[in-house]
Amino acid sequence: FRQASPYIALHRGATFVVLIPGDVSKSRETLENIVRDVALLHDLGVRIVLVVGASDQVSELTKIRGGEVTFVDDYRVTDDVALQAAMEANGRNQVFVQALMSRAPTVNITRRHRDGDGGGEREGGPGNMVATSGNYIFAKRMGTVRGTDFQLTGEVTRVDADSIHRRLAQGDIVLLTSLGFNAAGEVLNCQCFDVALATAIDLKADKLIVMTDPSHMPYNNGSSSSLSSSSSKTVERTAVPRFLPLRAAEGYLADAYSASGAAESQDASWRWLHLNYSMDGSKKNEADEDVSSDEKGDDYRYDGGDEREHLFDSMRGVNAHISRFEELMERGLSWRVPYCPQELCLATFACKAGVRRAHLIDPTISGSLLAELYTRDGIGCMVARDRYEGTRLARLTDWEAIKRILAPLAASGTVLERSDDELIDEIQKGYFHVTERDGNVIACCALKPCVDA
């Protein structure tokens, strides 16, 4: 709990978009565990938008009703039968999640902690957690793409961010599904990944969290898995490290595409992967920090320089009513990179577009959501556009942390014992460097100049 306390304060008031894809939500036990953790996040002061997909359930219901299940480039071809299945499946998930969030503490617990006259129950009674939903997702028909008529499949255009913000401000959890709506009053079947991405970008969310099956996103365990694409190619991919700075994540995706053996694509829809800028207009990717010995009062420098082109710059001010996500889509960008894991593509694109951090978490591990967010090292895979881990020149304020690291080594005779004054003097001379993770110093080294013989 002590380790979690800094994160409790840090996350309070932050906005998180949590995505539960259809292959995860089909397990009622897994969905229930995730929703319980989400409810706890809400109680700790986090503003939650929960996106629940239903792809597997839709496919199952479509087959039961005698329809065909067809996917092209990861998008479902939605006919009337599939749309009815989508509305039923998403409706079931929505009611199930709302029921879980209505669950109150047991009578024994309530009585044990509320026997006195200390104010009684909270407003609305125990378990009064409101999960609200609505027509927050705007979409348009995908139409015919490369000869395929997607019929009632929707392409997300924007999110009603203002309405969602108002709901979050009054303490509600906003519950979204993969259904969108267009100006003609039609219900369209969208993809939950698109809904989560558009929501995170338009809300300027602090985190985008994807509860992804481990078979879809390998972690840093030395294993590897194969990725099957719509073009029937199978690509062997190595495990993703637990932490990826934004630039490293882009490099991983570029390498994965190159390893597929596919010819270099001229498709401009994912040109963002090769461009040295962030799409939200900021001039720096803080995750690209490195060690520097300059004397500007900043112990970090940025590789590649600070002058970068930004997609938002040329469009800002043209239409004040256009959303951030719309701006990106009008440029014809796609967050998917061929032959690459879509979870990592989503996380990388989100960070590129302004989301501070994106997390890929294994939902099969009980409490994994809480462990990822409220421990220093976490247990998932994180893509970050700010600095999470790095090595820098030690500051005077680091001396106590350095002393704590060196104490057991000095006691065992591994390093020379230093007095406080000696340690402070060496730090001030610039001999010490430290590695910190999420603001905590976890390692140090001293590089002292050699005296001429």
Tab-separated table of C-alpha atoms in Angstrom, residues 1-10 374:
chain	number	residue	atom	x	y	z
A	1	PHE	CA	0.000	0.000	0.000
A	2	ARG	CA	2.895	2.370	0.724
A	3	GLN	CA	4.278	1.749	-2.746
A	4	ALA	CA	0.847	2.508	-4.216
A	5	SER	CA	0.237	5.732	-2.267
A	6	PRO	CA	2.162	8.050	-4.650
A	7	TYR	CA	0.204	6.661	-7.592
A	8	ILE	CA	-3.112	7.089	-5.788
A	9	ALA	CA	-2.398	10.814	-5.500
A	10	LEU	CA	-0.966	10.991	-9.030
A	374	TYR	CA	-0.262	1.314	-8.769
